[in-house]
Each structure stands twice: as C-alpha cells, then as structure tokens.
PDB file of C-alpha atoms in Angstrom:
ATOM      1  CA  UNK A 184      19.977 -10.381  -0.903  1.00 83.00           C
ATOM      2  CA  UNK A 185      16.463  -8.854  -0.480  1.00 94.00           C
ATOM      3  CA  UNK A 186      16.428  -8.313  -4.347  1.00 93.00           C
ATOM      4  CA  UNK A 187      17.466 -11.732  -4.895  1.00 94.00           C
ATOM      5  CA  UNK A 188      14.468 -12.833  -2.956  1.00 96.00           C
ATOM      6  CA  UNK A 189      12.122 -10.457  -4.151  1.00 96.00           C
ATOM      7  CA  UNK A 190      12.605 -11.003  -7.986  1.00 94.00           C
ATOM      8  CA  UNK A 191      11.867 -14.796  -8.507  1.00 95.00           C
ATOM      9  CA  UNK A 192       9.347 -15.016  -5.569  1.00 94.00           C
ATOM     10  CA  UNK A 193       7.457 -11.616  -6.468  1.00 93.00           C
ATOM     11  CA  UNK A 194       6.831 -11.302  -2.544  1.00 95.00           C
ATOM     12  CA  UNK A 195       8.257 -10.272   0.793  1.00 95.00           C
ATOM     13  CA  UNK A 196      10.181 -12.354   3.058  1.00 97.00           C
ATOM     14  CA  UNK A 197       8.220 -13.547   6.057  1.00 96.00           C
ATOM     15  CA  UNK A 198       9.849 -13.105   9.288  1.00 94.00           C
ATOM     16  CA  UNK A 199       7.819 -16.066  10.389  1.00 96.00           C
ATOM     17  CA  UNK A 200       9.229 -18.391   7.747  1.00 96.00           C
ATOM     18  CA  UNK A 201      10.436 -21.662   8.992  1.00 97.00           C
ATOM     19  CA  UNK A 202      13.448 -21.253   6.865  1.00 96.00           C
ATOM     20  CA  UNK A 203      16.012 -19.534   8.878  1.00 97.00           C
ATOM     21  CA  UNK A 204      17.465 -17.400   6.069  1.00 95.00           C
ATOM     22  CA  UNK A 205      14.063 -16.070   4.869  1.00 96.00           C
ATOM     23  CA  UNK A 206      13.171 -15.353   8.517  1.00 97.00           C
ATOM     24  CA  UNK A 207      16.433 -13.307   9.028  1.00 97.00           C
ATOM     25  CA  UNK A 208      15.784 -11.342   5.770  1.00 96.00           C
ATOM     26  CA  UNK A 209      12.104 -10.652   6.873  1.00 96.00           C
ATOM     27  CA  UNK A 210      13.172  -9.478  10.221  1.00 96.00           C
ATOM     28  CA  UNK A 211      16.045  -7.337   8.681  1.00 96.00           C
ATOM     29  CA  UNK A 212      13.368  -5.802   6.241  1.00 96.00           C
ATOM     30  CA  UNK A 213      11.111  -4.618   9.338  1.00 94.00           C
ATOM     31  CA  UNK A 214      14.165  -3.316  11.157  1.00 95.00           C
ATOM     32  CA  UNK A 215      15.185  -1.301   8.028  1.00 95.00           C
ATOM     33  CA  UNK A 216      11.616   0.027   7.816  1.00 93.00           C
ATOM     34  CA  UNK A 217      11.646   1.395  11.481  1.00 95.00           C
ATOM     35  CA  UNK A 218      15.234   2.784  10.950  1.00 96.00           C
ATOM     36  CA  UNK A 219      14.063   4.689   7.932  1.00 95.00           C
ATOM     37  CA  UNK A 220      11.094   6.061   9.597  1.00 93.00           C
ATOM     38  CA  UNK A 221      12.968   7.123  12.492  1.00 96.00           C
ATOM     39  CA  UNK A 222      16.077   8.024  10.608  1.00 97.00           C
ATOM     40  CA  UNK A 223      18.233   6.028  13.198  1.00 97.00           C
ATOM     41  CA  UNK A 224      20.902   3.552  12.949  1.00 97.00           C
ATOM     42  CA  UNK A 225      22.119   2.719   9.450  1.00 95.00           C
ATOM     43  CA  UNK A 226      19.455   5.030   7.884  1.00 97.00           C
ATOM     44  CA  UNK A 227      21.149   7.972   9.195  1.00 97.00           C
ATOM     45  CA  UNK A 228      23.572   7.749   6.383  1.00 97.00           C
ATOM     46  CA  UNK A 229      22.396   9.743   3.369  1.00 97.00           C
ATOM     47  CA  UNK A 230      23.571   7.344   0.951  1.00 97.00           C
ATOM     48  CA  UNK A 231      22.026   4.107   2.711  1.00 97.00           C
ATOM     49  CA  UNK A 232      18.657   6.268   2.928  1.00 96.00           C
ATOM     50  CA  UNK A 233      18.855   7.032  -0.781  1.00 97.00           C
ATOM     51  CA  UNK A 234      19.460   3.351  -1.897  1.00 96.00           C
ATOM     52  CA  UNK A 235      17.015   2.166   0.452  1.00 96.00           C
ATOM     53  CA  UNK A 236      14.151   4.656  -1.002  1.00 95.00           C
ATOM     54  CA  UNK A 237      15.202   3.557  -4.353  1.00 95.00           C
ATOM     55  CA  UNK A 238      14.622   0.046  -3.618  1.00 95.00           C
ATOM     56  CA  UNK A 239      11.452   0.398  -1.883  1.00 95.00           C
ATOM     57  CA  UNK A 240       9.873   2.757  -4.705  1.00 94.00           C
ATOM     58  CA  UNK A 241      10.862  -0.032  -7.216  1.00 95.00           C
ATOM     59  CA  UNK A 242       9.144  -2.916  -5.134  1.00 96.00           C
ATOM     60  CA  UNK A 243       6.582  -0.630  -3.371  1.00 94.00           C
ATOM     61  CA  UNK A 244       3.865  -3.055  -3.682  1.00 92.00           C
ATOM     62  CA  UNK A 245       6.067  -6.013  -2.213  1.00 94.00           C
ATOM     63  CA  UNK A 246       8.003  -4.280   0.421  1.00 95.00           C
ATOM     64  CA  UNK A 247       6.761  -0.972   1.123  1.00 94.00           C
ATOM     65  CA  UNK A 248       5.457  -0.245   4.554  1.00 90.00           C
ATOM     66  CA  UNK A 249       1.570  -0.539   5.072  1.00 89.00           C
ATOM     67  CA  UNK A 250       1.268   3.076   4.571  1.00 91.00           C
ATOM     68  CA  UNK A 251       3.372   3.516   1.344  1.00 92.00           C
ATOM     69  CA  UNK A 252       1.551   0.579  -0.275  1.00 94.00           C
ATOM     70  CA  UNK A 253      -1.782   2.033   0.722  1.00 96.00           C
ATOM     71  CA  UNK A 254      -0.936   5.425  -0.763  1.00 96.00           C
ATOM     72  CA  UNK A 255       0.701   3.854  -3.874  1.00 96.00           C
ATOM     73  CA  UNK A 256      -2.646   2.047  -4.241  1.00 97.00           C
ATOM     74  CA  UNK A 257      -4.774   5.079  -3.527  1.00 98.00           C
ATOM     75  CA  UNK A 258      -2.839   6.777  -6.504  1.00 98.00           C
ATOM     76  CA  UNK A 259      -3.547   4.080  -8.863  1.00 98.00           C
ATOM     77  CA  UNK A 260      -7.070   4.180  -7.946  1.00 98.00           C
ATOM     78  CA  UNK A 261      -7.471   7.939  -8.293  1.00 98.00           C
ATOM     79  CA  UNK A 262      -5.571   7.725 -11.628  1.00 98.00           C
ATOM     80  CA  UNK A 263      -7.758   4.968 -13.084  1.00 98.00           C
ATOM     81  CA  UNK A 264     -11.020   6.714 -12.059  1.00 98.00           C
ATOM     82  CA  UNK A 265      -9.703  10.211 -13.734  1.00 97.00           C
ATOM     83  CA  UNK A 266      -8.672   8.317 -16.970  1.00 97.00           C
ATOM     84  CA  UNK A 267     -11.692   5.819 -17.123  1.00 98.00           C
ATOM     85  CA  UNK A 268     -14.417   7.395 -15.157  1.00 96.00           C
ATOM     86  CA  UNK A 269     -15.234   4.175 -13.582  1.00 98.00           C
ATOM     87  CA  UNK A 270     -14.115   2.158 -10.815  1.00 98.00           C
ATOM     88  CA  UNK A 271     -11.672  -0.852 -11.693  1.00 98.00           C
ATOM     89  CA  UNK A 272     -13.522  -4.236 -11.683  1.00 97.00           C
ATOM     90  CA  UNK A 273     -12.236  -6.848  -9.443  1.00 96.00           C
ATOM     91  CA  UNK A 274     -13.350  -9.484 -11.651  1.00 97.00           C
ATOM     92  CA  UNK A 275     -11.504  -7.916 -14.717  1.00 97.00           C
ATOM     93  CA  UNK A 276      -9.299 -10.349 -17.042  1.00 97.00           C
ATOM     94  CA  UNK A 277      -6.582  -7.804 -16.569  1.00 97.00           C
ATOM     95  CA  UNK A 278      -4.430  -8.879 -13.189  1.00 96.00           C
ATOM     96  CA  UNK A 279      -3.559  -5.163 -12.201  1.00 96.00           C
ATOM     97  CA  UNK A 280      -7.149  -4.097 -12.690  1.00 98.00           C
ATOM     98  CA  UNK A 281      -8.429  -6.955 -10.812  1.00 98.00           C
ATOM     99  CA  UNK A 282      -5.970  -6.404  -8.025  1.00 96.00           C
ATOM    100  CA  UNK A 283      -7.072  -2.680  -7.918  1.00 98.00           C
ATOM    101  CA  UNK A 284     -10.502  -3.474  -8.001  1.00 98.00           C
ATOM    102  CA  UNK A 285     -10.115  -5.786  -5.044  1.00 98.00           C
ATOM    103  CA  UNK A 286      -8.248  -3.175  -2.931  1.00 98.00           C
ATOM    104  CA  UNK A 287     -10.966  -0.457  -3.766  1.00 98.00           C
ATOM    105  CA  UNK A 288     -13.700  -3.083  -2.748  1.00 97.00           C
ATOM    106  CA  UNK A 289     -11.844  -4.020   0.534  1.00 97.00           C
ATOM    107  CA  UNK A 290     -11.416   0.021   1.223  1.00 97.00           C
ATOM    108  CA  UNK A 291     -15.064   0.659   0.668  1.00 97.00           C
ATOM    109  CA  UNK A 292     -16.079  -2.188   3.017  1.00 97.00           C
ATOM    110  CA  UNK A 293     -13.498  -0.735   5.551  1.00 97.00           C
ATOM    111  CA  UNK A 294     -15.184   2.558   5.076  1.00 97.00           C
ATOM    112  CA  UNK A 295     -18.574   1.548   5.821  1.00 96.00           C
ATOM    113  CA  UNK A 296     -17.557  -0.301   8.688  1.00 97.00           C
ATOM    114  CA  UNK A 297     -14.909   2.147  10.119  1.00 96.00           C
ATOM    115  CA  UNK A 298     -12.331  -0.612  10.245  1.00 96.00           C
ATOM    116  CA  UNK A 299      -8.675  -1.153   9.234  1.00 95.00           C
ATOM    117  CA  UNK A 300      -7.053   1.286   6.829  1.00 94.00           C
ATOM    118  CA  UNK A 301     -10.310   3.341   7.047  1.00 96.00           C
ATOM    119  CA  UNK A 302     -10.666   3.867  10.755  1.00 96.00           C
ATOM    120  CA  UNK A 303     -11.608   7.238  11.767  1.00 96.00           C
ATOM    121  CA  UNK A 304      -9.360   7.212  14.897  1.00 96.00           C
ATOM    122  CA  UNK A 305      -6.536   5.412  13.687  1.00 95.00           C
ATOM    123  CA  UNK A 306      -6.240   6.426   9.879  1.00 95.00           C
ATOM    124  CA  UNK A 307      -7.743  10.034   9.581  1.00 96.00           C
ATOM    125  CA  UNK A 308      -5.609  10.826   6.888  1.00 96.00           C
ATOM    126  CA  UNK A 309      -6.214   7.882   4.714  1.00 97.00           C
ATOM    127  CA  UNK A 310      -9.863   8.050   5.426  1.00 97.00           C
ATOM    128  CA  UNK A 311      -9.938  11.816   4.547  1.00 97.00           C
ATOM    129  CA  UNK A 312      -8.169  11.012   1.267  1.00 97.00           C
ATOM    130  CA  UNK A 313     -10.605   8.383   0.339  1.00 97.00           C
ATOM    131  CA  UNK A 314     -13.512  10.375   1.469  1.00 97.00           C
ATOM    132  CA  UNK A 315     -12.419  13.084  -0.915  1.00 97.00           C
ATOM    133  CA  UNK A 316     -11.902  10.928  -3.806  1.00 97.00           C
ATOM    134  CA  UNK A 317     -15.513   9.445  -3.278  1.00 97.00           C
ATOM    135  CA  UNK A 318     -17.069  12.996  -3.013  1.00 96.00           C
ATOM    136  CA  UNK A 319     -15.373  13.962  -6.264  1.00 97.00           C
ATOM    137  CA  UNK A 320     -16.696  11.003  -8.213  1.00 97.00           C
ATOM    138  CA  UNK A 321     -19.923  10.545  -6.064  1.00 95.00           C
ATOM    139  CA  UNK A 322     -21.751   8.881  -9.088  1.00 96.00           C
ATOM    140  CA  UNK A 323     -19.381   6.029  -8.835  1.00 97.00           C
ATOM    141  CA  UNK A 324     -19.823   5.405  -5.080  1.00 96.00           C
ATOM    142  CA  UNK A 325     -23.370   5.986  -4.764  1.00 93.00           C
ATOM    143  CA  UNK A 326     -23.882   3.314  -2.085  1.00 89.00           C
ATOM    144  CA  UNK A 327     -21.393   5.036   0.540  1.00 92.00           C
ATOM    145  CA  UNK A 328     -22.526   7.725   3.017  1.00 92.00           C
ATOM    146  CA  UNK A 329     -19.699   9.959   3.227  1.00 93.00           C
ATOM    147  CA  UNK A 330     -18.269  11.625   6.295  1.00 91.00           C
ATOM    148  CA  UNK A 331     -19.040  15.340   6.826  1.00 82.00           C
TER     149      UNK A 331
END
C-alpha cells in the first residue's frame, strides 16, 4: 500500500491528512521508522527488516528518516563536488542539480546560524561531516567560517 501511494504521488503520506487512508498510512510509516530504529515489534523479524530496508533505500528521498535523507543528500553533494569541482547551482535547469543546490544552500545557511541540521549540540555528526567537506573544498566555500 505504501508503494502504491508513493509511485503516483512521489511524496510521503501525511499523517495529518484529512483523508483517513492517507493519515493512517502516514502514521504507520512513522511507526515503522521507530520500530526499525529500535529493533522492536514487527521489525525484530529479519525478513521484515530486510524488506523495509530495501523499500526505504529505493525511495530514500521520499520515505527515509530525516537522518537517512540528510546523509543521502550529503553523499550526493560530496560526489557532485568531487566530480565537478563546483557546488550545484540551485538555479540549474536540471531538476536534480537544482534540488541539490537548494539543499546545499540550506545547509550553509543553517551552518552559519547553527540551526536545524547544522546545530552543534543536536546534530554534531552532521555538522562535523559538513565541516570536513567544506574544509576539503574550502575554495568552494569562501564565505563560511569553519568550526575548529
């Protein structure tokens, strides 16, 4: 059922939807993420865990957890920079590059303000990874003051 929702709409079901079917599916999705992370309930079963992982990996940009989506975008950004030796442009005509450029801009903004996914206290791993990427390609991030 989740797959049948994702494929035509290309988005995650909203647990606050007015449509009861979508609301239930969105709630179930959140519940499964929790079960998977804590290895409890249905996700104790190895086969169900494997099927869940396959599904999330296939649709990671849509149904991945916040951390999984962040890491996936980080890896895409890192690969783009390594390959092209430039940052993705958020005004690109290529939708994938445009989306990645917007994500990069958002991370840099959050980094400067110590907010959201770049908060030193709540997201130290993500901030450290992003710091290291910017340090490695400092010429592409001249306006950022990096953490020590």
